[in-house]
Amino acid sequence: MPLHPDPTICAALASDLTAAGFTAEALRNAWGPVGDAAIGRGLRGPAIRALAGRDDALATLARMLGLGMPQPVTAVDAALPRTGVAGLVLLGLAAIDGDTARPIALIRPQEWSGEADAGAGEWWIASDLDEAALEGALPTDHVLGVGGASLTLAGLQLPAPTGRVLDLGTGCGIQALRARLYADEVVATDISTRALGFASLTAALNGVDGLEVRHGSLFEPVAGERFDRVVSNPPFVITPRGATAGGISVPAYEYRDGGAVGDDLVRQVVTGVAGVLADGGIAQFLG
Ligand SMILES: C[S@@+](CC[C@H](N)C(=O)[O-])C[C@H]1O[C@@H](n2cnc3c(N)ncnc32)[C@H](O)[C@@H]1O
């Protein structure tokens, strides 16, 4: 189901999430330290048990958006009075099955902190349902949420004002949001149109402007342009193919290799980045 990051509905959803106290700390308290640690390992059982018996707005949203569990339409309508399930459906984040609202994506709060002048805060990051929520294999166009590698690069990004930043392979948009704390403008690219939908939706949900998304591979979408910084968390855990895969056929996950073989993608990022860096520009990426 395609995403439609309508700014008005995103603003309504942001108001609802604020009113429900949908913060990282509130969720940690709601599903407890054991539930929180288990979610970090891709297990949601302890969190589900910790939330059992609660039908307040925070618990409904924790189950629906935090864990990806279907919830009664009436409960979600009550938890999101401005948006309603209808708003989630319009955004492409949920579907309705009779009396049940079925989540299509996760929204999780993500704490951030910058240098003194940038302060600290939280973003709501939207991404596809994870394996725990799907209870099965991921589709090939899966858009990842924030993981360990995402936080490593976000934490490495230079905390100093800059002009233009390119986020190559933006996924859910976490690096672009982090860059925009210090940059005048950010261009976020991806080969996945679904990823660009999530990055736009995440930006709108957090009221972040100055972030432009562009579709295409590697440096194609920004050919002829220059950036003061380039950040990228490209696919570097590559699916084995052919003989190295021992004859096992593995789908081509966009987030994992984007159809590239071996270290091709990282090699092309390393060798091509100078072509889009302004004089004195800096590239920061994982590999
Ligand atoms: C590991 S994810 C990183 C997502 C996000 N930037 C983060 O830090 O969490 C890699 C992203 O690169 C994208 N990607 C894969 N091949 C690409 C290519 N050739 N050009 C641009 N983006 C690509 C994938 O669709 C995916 O969104």
GROMACS .gro file of C-alpha atoms and ligand atoms in nm:
model
  314
    1MET     CA    1   0.000   0.000   0.000
    2PRO     CA    2   0.164   0.332  -0.106
    3LEU     CA    3   0.230   0.608   0.146
    4HIS     CA    4   0.062   0.948   0.115
    5PRO     CA    5   0.243   1.188   0.349
    6ASP     CA    6  -0.032   1.452   0.349
    7PRO     CA    7   0.101   1.743   0.561
    8THR     CA    8  -0.237   1.827   0.720
    9ILE     CA    9  -0.303   1.471   0.833
   10CYS     CA   10   0.060   1.437   0.950
   11ALA     CA   11   0.015   1.753   1.162
   12ALA     CA   12  -0.307   1.611   1.310
   13LEU     CA   13  -0.130   1.284   1.386
   14ALA     CA   14   0.159   1.470   1.551
   15SER     CA   15  -0.090   1.656   1.774
   16ASP     CA   16  -0.259   1.329   1.867
   17LEU     CA   17   0.072   1.158   1.948
   18THR     CA   18   0.177   1.455   2.161
   19ALA     CA   19  -0.155   1.456   2.347
   20ALA     CA   20  -0.126   1.080   2.413
   21GLY     CA   21   0.227   1.126   2.551
   22PHE     CA   22   0.370   0.893   2.284
   23THR     CA   23   0.734   0.945   2.388
   24ALA     CA   24   1.030   0.709   2.414
   25GLU     CA   25   1.033   0.733   2.793
   26ALA     CA   26   0.657   0.673   2.822
   27LEU     CA   27   0.684   0.364   2.602
   28ARG     CA   28   0.981   0.232   2.801
   29ASN     CA   29   0.778   0.278   3.119
   30ALA     CA   30   0.469   0.119   2.963
   31TRP     CA   31   0.633  -0.201   2.840
   32GLY     CA   32   0.904  -0.204   3.106
   33PRO     CA   33   1.281  -0.261   3.086
   34VAL     CA   34   1.245  -0.630   2.998
   35GLY     CA   35   0.998  -0.550   2.719
   36ASP     CA   36   1.222  -0.272   2.594
   37ALA     CA   37   1.533  -0.491   2.585
   38ALA     CA   38   1.338  -0.769   2.411
   39ILE     CA   39   1.214  -0.527   2.141
   40GLY     CA   40   1.579  -0.439   2.079
   41ARG     CA   41   1.636  -0.810   2.006
   42GLY     CA   42   1.333  -0.832   1.775
   43LEU     CA   43   1.101  -0.996   2.032
   44ARG     CA   44   0.773  -0.836   2.135
   45GLY     CA   45   0.622  -1.099   2.370
   46PRO     CA   46   0.737  -0.937   2.698
   47ALA     CA   47   0.611  -0.594   2.585
   48ILE     CA   48   0.273  -0.740   2.485
   49ARG     CA   49   0.242  -0.904   2.826
   50ALA     CA   50   0.337  -0.582   3.007
   51LEU     CA   51   0.064  -0.391   2.820
   52ALA     CA   52  -0.205  -0.656   2.874
   53GLY     CA   53  -0.523  -0.530   3.036
   54ARG     CA   54  -0.456  -0.164   2.954
   55ASP     CA   55  -0.693   0.016   2.715
   56ASP     CA   56  -0.575   0.377   2.760
   57ALA     CA   57  -0.458   0.580   2.458
   58LEU     CA   58  -0.086   0.526   2.520
   59ALA     CA   59  -0.127   0.147   2.549
   60THR     CA   60  -0.341   0.132   2.233
   61LEU     CA   61  -0.081   0.334   2.038
   62ALA     CA   62   0.208   0.135   2.188
   63ARG     CA   63   0.047  -0.185   2.057
   64MET     CA   64  -0.069  -0.045   1.721
   65LEU     CA   65   0.222   0.181   1.620
   66GLY     CA   66   0.503   0.066   1.849
   67LEU     CA   67   0.457  -0.312   1.812
   68GLY     CA   68   0.248  -0.337   1.494
   69MET     CA   69  -0.050  -0.518   1.649
   70PRO     CA   70  -0.406  -0.485   1.513
   71GLN     CA   71  -0.637  -0.292   1.749
   72PRO     CA   72  -1.013  -0.226   1.762
   73VAL     CA   73  -1.112   0.066   1.537
   74THR     CA   74  -1.299   0.229   1.828
   75ALA     CA   75  -0.987   0.221   2.049
   76VAL     CA   76  -0.764   0.376   1.778
   77ASP     CA   77  -1.027   0.641   1.700
   78ALA     CA   78  -1.035   0.730   2.071
   79ALA     CA   79  -0.653   0.735   2.097
   80LEU     CA   80  -0.615   0.953   1.785
   81PRO     CA   81  -0.919   1.186   1.800
   82ARG     CA   82  -0.794   1.432   1.533
   83THR     CA   83  -0.662   1.168   1.292
   84GLY     CA   84  -0.878   0.863   1.348
   85VAL     CA   85  -0.821   0.532   1.177
   86ALA     CA   86  -0.947   0.702   0.859
   87GLY     CA   87  -0.648   0.939   0.871
   88LEU     CA   88  -0.403   0.652   0.919
   89VAL     CA   89  -0.559   0.476   0.619
   90LEU     CA   90  -0.524   0.792   0.406
   91LEU     CA   91  -0.156   0.817   0.505
   92GLY     CA   92  -0.105   0.453   0.406
   93LEU     CA   93  -0.019   0.352   0.763
   94ALA     CA   94  -0.318   0.126   0.836
   95ALA     CA   95  -0.600  -0.072   0.680
   96ILE     CA   96  -0.945  -0.156   0.816
   97ASP     CA   97  -1.061  -0.517   0.846
   98GLY     CA   98  -1.418  -0.501   0.980
   99ASP     CA   99  -1.396  -0.367   1.337
  100THR     CA  100  -1.018  -0.395   1.343
  101ALA     CA  101  -0.751  -0.144   1.245
  102ARG     CA  102  -0.451  -0.328   1.103
  103PRO     CA  103  -0.117  -0.142   1.110
  104ILE     CA  104   0.086  -0.129   0.790
  105ALA     CA  105   0.380   0.058   0.941
  106LEU     CA  106   0.544   0.129   1.274
  107ILE     CA  107   0.594   0.471   1.428
  108ARG     CA  108   0.850   0.479   1.707
  109PRO     CA  109   0.984   0.773   1.906
  110GLN     CA  110   1.358   0.824   1.872
  111GLU     CA  111   1.548   1.043   2.119
  112TRP     CA  112   1.821   1.267   1.983
  113SER     CA  113   2.065   1.510   2.136
  114GLY     CA  114   2.296   1.756   1.966
  115GLU     CA  115   2.557   1.998   2.086
  116ALA     CA  116   2.448   2.264   2.334
  117ASP     CA  117   2.297   2.500   2.076
  118ALA     CA  118   2.101   2.224   1.902
  119GLY     CA  119   1.949   2.093   2.226
  120ALA     CA  120   1.778   1.758   2.250
  121GLY     CA  121   1.442   1.614   2.160
  122GLU     CA  122   1.261   1.329   1.996
  123TRP     CA  123   1.147   1.239   1.648
  124TRP     CA  124   0.871   1.001   1.551
  125ILE     CA  125   1.020   0.770   1.290
  126ALA     CA  126   0.787   0.579   1.058
  127SER     CA  127   0.906   0.258   0.893
  128ASP     CA  128   0.770  -0.075   0.774
  129LEU     CA  129   0.647  -0.348   1.009
  130ASP     CA  130   0.942  -0.552   1.134
  131GLU     CA  131   0.977  -0.931   1.136
  132ALA     CA  132   0.825  -0.954   1.484
  133ALA     CA  133   0.511  -0.772   1.367
  134LEU     CA  134   0.493  -0.958   1.036
  135GLU     CA  135   0.563  -1.290   1.209
  136GLY     CA  136   0.744  -1.390   0.893
  137ALA     CA  137   0.987  -1.288   0.622
  138LEU     CA  138   1.019  -0.925   0.511
  139PRO     CA  139   0.898  -0.815   0.166
  140THR     CA  140   1.172  -0.713  -0.077
  141ASP     CA  141   1.073  -0.345  -0.066
  142HIS     CA  142   1.091  -0.337   0.316
  143VAL     CA  143   1.198  -0.003   0.464
  144LEU     CA  144   1.402  -0.043   0.779
  145GLY     CA  145   1.347   0.148   1.099
  146VAL     CA  146   1.626   0.287   1.311
  147GLY     CA  147   1.890   0.025   1.389
  148GLY     CA  148   2.233   0.014   1.548
  149ALA     CA  149   2.410   0.122   1.228
  150SER     CA  150   2.166   0.415   1.187
  151LEU     CA  151   2.245   0.538   1.538
  152THR     CA  152   2.620   0.497   1.482
  153LEU     CA  153   2.617   0.724   1.176
  154ALA     CA  154   2.369   0.969   1.329
  155GLY     CA  155   2.599   0.995   1.632
  156LEU     CA  156   2.904   1.050   1.409
  157GLN     CA  157   2.750   1.335   1.208
  158LEU     CA  158   2.941   1.655   1.266
  159PRO     CA  159   2.760   1.887   1.509
  160ALA     CA  160   2.842   2.212   1.330
  161PRO     CA  161   2.643   2.440   1.100
  162THR     CA  162   2.668   2.368   0.732
  163GLY     CA  163   2.497   2.450   0.402
  164ARG     CA  164   2.381   2.161   0.183
  165VAL     CA  165   2.385   1.796   0.291
  166LEU     CA  166   2.321   1.486   0.080
  167ASP     CA  167   2.181   1.179   0.259
  168LEU     CA  168   2.239   0.895   0.012
  169GLY     CA  169   2.010   0.597   0.079
  170THR     CA  170   1.786   0.775   0.328
  171GLY     CA  171   1.553   0.486   0.417
  172CYS     CA  172   1.322   0.605   0.696
  173GLY     CA  173   1.502   0.944   0.693
  174ILE     CA  174   1.690   0.931   1.025
  175GLN     CA  175   2.020   1.066   0.883
  176ALA     CA  176   1.840   1.343   0.695
  177LEU     CA  177   1.663   1.456   1.014
  178ARG     CA  178   1.992   1.450   1.204
  179ALA     CA  179   2.166   1.647   0.926
  180ARG     CA  180   1.888   1.906   0.916
  181LEU     CA  181   1.960   1.998   1.280
  182TYR     CA  182   2.271   2.177   1.149
  183ALA     CA  183   2.222   2.210   0.771
  184ASP     CA  184   2.035   2.477   0.575
  185GLU     CA  185   1.899   2.216   0.338
  186VAL     CA  186   1.911   1.839   0.296
  187VAL     CA  187   1.860   1.631  -0.017
  188ALA     CA  188   1.764   1.271   0.069
  189THR     CA  189   1.787   1.007  -0.204
  190ASP     CA  190   1.698   0.641  -0.234
  191ILE     CA  191   1.632   0.376  -0.500
  192SER     CA  192   1.323   0.281  -0.299
  193THR     CA  193   1.015   0.496  -0.365
  194ARG     CA  194   0.866   0.347  -0.048
  195ALA     CA  195   1.167   0.471   0.152
  196LEU     CA  196   1.120   0.822   0.011
  197GLY     CA  197   0.754   0.805   0.117
  198PHE     CA  198   0.860   0.717   0.472
  199ALA     CA  199   1.129   0.988   0.478
  200SER     CA  200   0.872   1.250   0.364
  201LEU     CA  201   0.614   1.125   0.612
  202THR     CA  202   0.867   1.127   0.897
  203ALA     CA  203   0.972   1.483   0.808
  204ALA     CA  204   0.610   1.603   0.794
  205LEU     CA  205   0.526   1.428   1.121
  206ASN     CA  206   0.811   1.610   1.292
  207GLY     CA  207   0.744   1.946   1.126
  208VAL     CA  208   1.086   1.940   0.957
  209ASP     CA  209   1.115   2.151   0.641
  210GLY     CA  210   1.413   2.204   0.409
  211LEU     CA  211   1.429   1.834   0.329
  212GLU     CA  212   1.387   1.733  -0.035
  213VAL     CA  213   1.355   1.369  -0.140
  214ARG     CA  214   1.476   1.242  -0.479
  215HIS     CA  215   1.452   0.901  -0.639
  216GLY     CA  216   1.748   0.728  -0.799
  217SER     CA  217   2.063   0.525  -0.758
  218LEU     CA  218   2.385   0.649  -0.598
  219PHE     CA  219   2.479   0.997  -0.727
  220GLU     CA  220   2.242   1.000  -1.030
  221PRO     CA  221   1.972   1.215  -0.861
  222VAL     CA  222   2.227   1.487  -0.774
  223ALA     CA  223   2.443   1.482  -1.087
  224GLY     CA  224   2.618   1.817  -1.139
  225GLU     CA  225   2.540   1.940  -0.785
  226ARG     CA  226   2.773   2.004  -0.492
  227PHE     CA  227   2.723   1.942  -0.122
  228ASP     CA  228   2.909   2.061   0.187
  229ARG     CA  229   2.848   1.725   0.348
  230VAL     CA  230   2.748   1.379   0.234
  231VAL     CA  231   2.626   1.118   0.479
  232SER     CA  232   2.538   0.761   0.391
  233ASN     CA  233   2.460   0.434   0.561
  234PRO     CA  234   2.464   0.230   0.240
  235PRO     CA  235   2.385  -0.140   0.223
  236PHE     CA  236   2.713  -0.296   0.332
  237VAL     CA  237   2.591  -0.632   0.465
  238ILE     CA  238   2.555  -0.788   0.125
  239THR     CA  239   2.340  -1.088   0.042
  240PRO     CA  240   2.564  -1.369  -0.090
  241ARG     CA  241   2.482  -1.447  -0.453
  242GLY     CA  242   2.559  -1.728  -0.695
  243ALA     CA  243   2.838  -1.967  -0.598
  244THR     CA  244   2.905  -1.789  -0.266
  245ALA     CA  245   2.541  -1.841  -0.167
  246GLY     CA  246   2.588  -2.216  -0.193
  247GLY     CA  247   2.309  -2.235  -0.449
  248ILE     CA  248   2.054  -2.079  -0.212
  249SER     CA  249   1.822  -1.830  -0.381
  250VAL     CA  250   1.772  -1.515  -0.170
  251PRO     CA  251   1.541  -1.228  -0.272
  252ALA     CA  252   1.699  -0.892  -0.363
  253TYR     CA  253   1.612  -0.673  -0.066
  254GLU     CA  254   1.635  -0.305  -0.159
  255TYR     CA  255   1.756  -0.202   0.184
  256ARG     CA  256   2.025  -0.469   0.193
  257ASP     CA  257   2.195  -0.461  -0.145
  258GLY     CA  258   1.969  -0.276  -0.386
  259GLY     CA  259   2.054  -0.533  -0.653
  260ALA     CA  260   2.430  -0.472  -0.625
  261VAL     CA  261   2.680  -0.754  -0.588
  262GLY     CA  262   2.955  -0.786  -0.328
  263ASP     CA  263   3.106  -0.454  -0.218
  264ASP     CA  264   3.005  -0.274  -0.539
  265LEU     CA  265   2.775  -0.027  -0.373
  266VAL     CA  266   3.015   0.085  -0.101
  267ARG     CA  267   3.297   0.099  -0.361
  268GLN     CA  268   3.086   0.328  -0.579
  269VAL     CA  269   3.002   0.552  -0.282
  270VAL     CA  270   3.371   0.581  -0.189
  271THR     CA  271   3.497   0.640  -0.542
  272GLY     CA  272   3.212   0.867  -0.652
  273VAL     CA  273   3.163   1.094  -0.354
  274ALA     CA  274   3.436   1.343  -0.448
  275GLY     CA  275   3.232   1.425  -0.757
  276VAL     CA  276   2.954   1.582  -0.550
  277LEU     CA  277   3.153   1.734  -0.263
  278ALA     CA  278   3.208   2.110  -0.259
  279ASP     CA  279   3.561   2.236  -0.189
  280GLY     CA  280   3.641   2.152   0.172
  281GLY     CA  281   3.335   1.929   0.192
  282ILE     CA  282   3.321   1.625   0.418
  283ALA     CA  283   3.172   1.281   0.358
  284GLN     CA  284   3.078   1.052   0.646
  285PHE     CA  285   2.960   0.701   0.579
  286LEU     CA  286   2.959   0.348   0.711
  287GLY     CA  287   3.112   0.062   0.520
  288LIG     C1  288   2.091   0.024   0.543
  288LIG     S1  289   1.963   0.127   0.477
  288LIG     C2  290   1.998   0.282   0.561
  288LIG     C3  291   1.877   0.366   0.585
  288LIG     C4  292   1.900   0.492   0.668
  288LIG     N1  293   1.982   0.588   0.597
  288LIG     C5  294   1.960   0.462   0.804
  288LIG     O1  295   2.069   0.510   0.832
  288LIG     O2  296   1.897   0.391   0.882
  288LIG     C6  297   2.024   0.156   0.312
  288LIG     C7  298   1.934   0.236   0.222
  288LIG     O3  299   2.001   0.253   0.095
  288LIG     C8  300   1.906   0.237  -0.009
  288LIG     N2  301   1.979   0.198  -0.132
  288LIG     C9  302   2.014   0.074  -0.174
  288LIG     N3  303   2.079   0.081  -0.291
  288LIG    C10  304   2.086   0.212  -0.326
  288LIG    C11  305   2.140   0.282  -0.436
  288LIG     N4  306   2.201   0.219  -0.537
  288LIG     N5  307   2.128   0.417  -0.439
  288LIG    C12  308   2.065   0.483  -0.337
  288LIG     N6  309   2.011   0.421  -0.229
  288LIG    C13  310   2.022   0.287  -0.224
  288LIG    C14  311   1.811   0.132   0.041
  288LIG     O4  312   1.685   0.137  -0.027
  288LIG    C15  313   1.801   0.170   0.191
  288LIG     O5  314   1.697   0.262   0.215
   0.00000   0.00000   0.00000
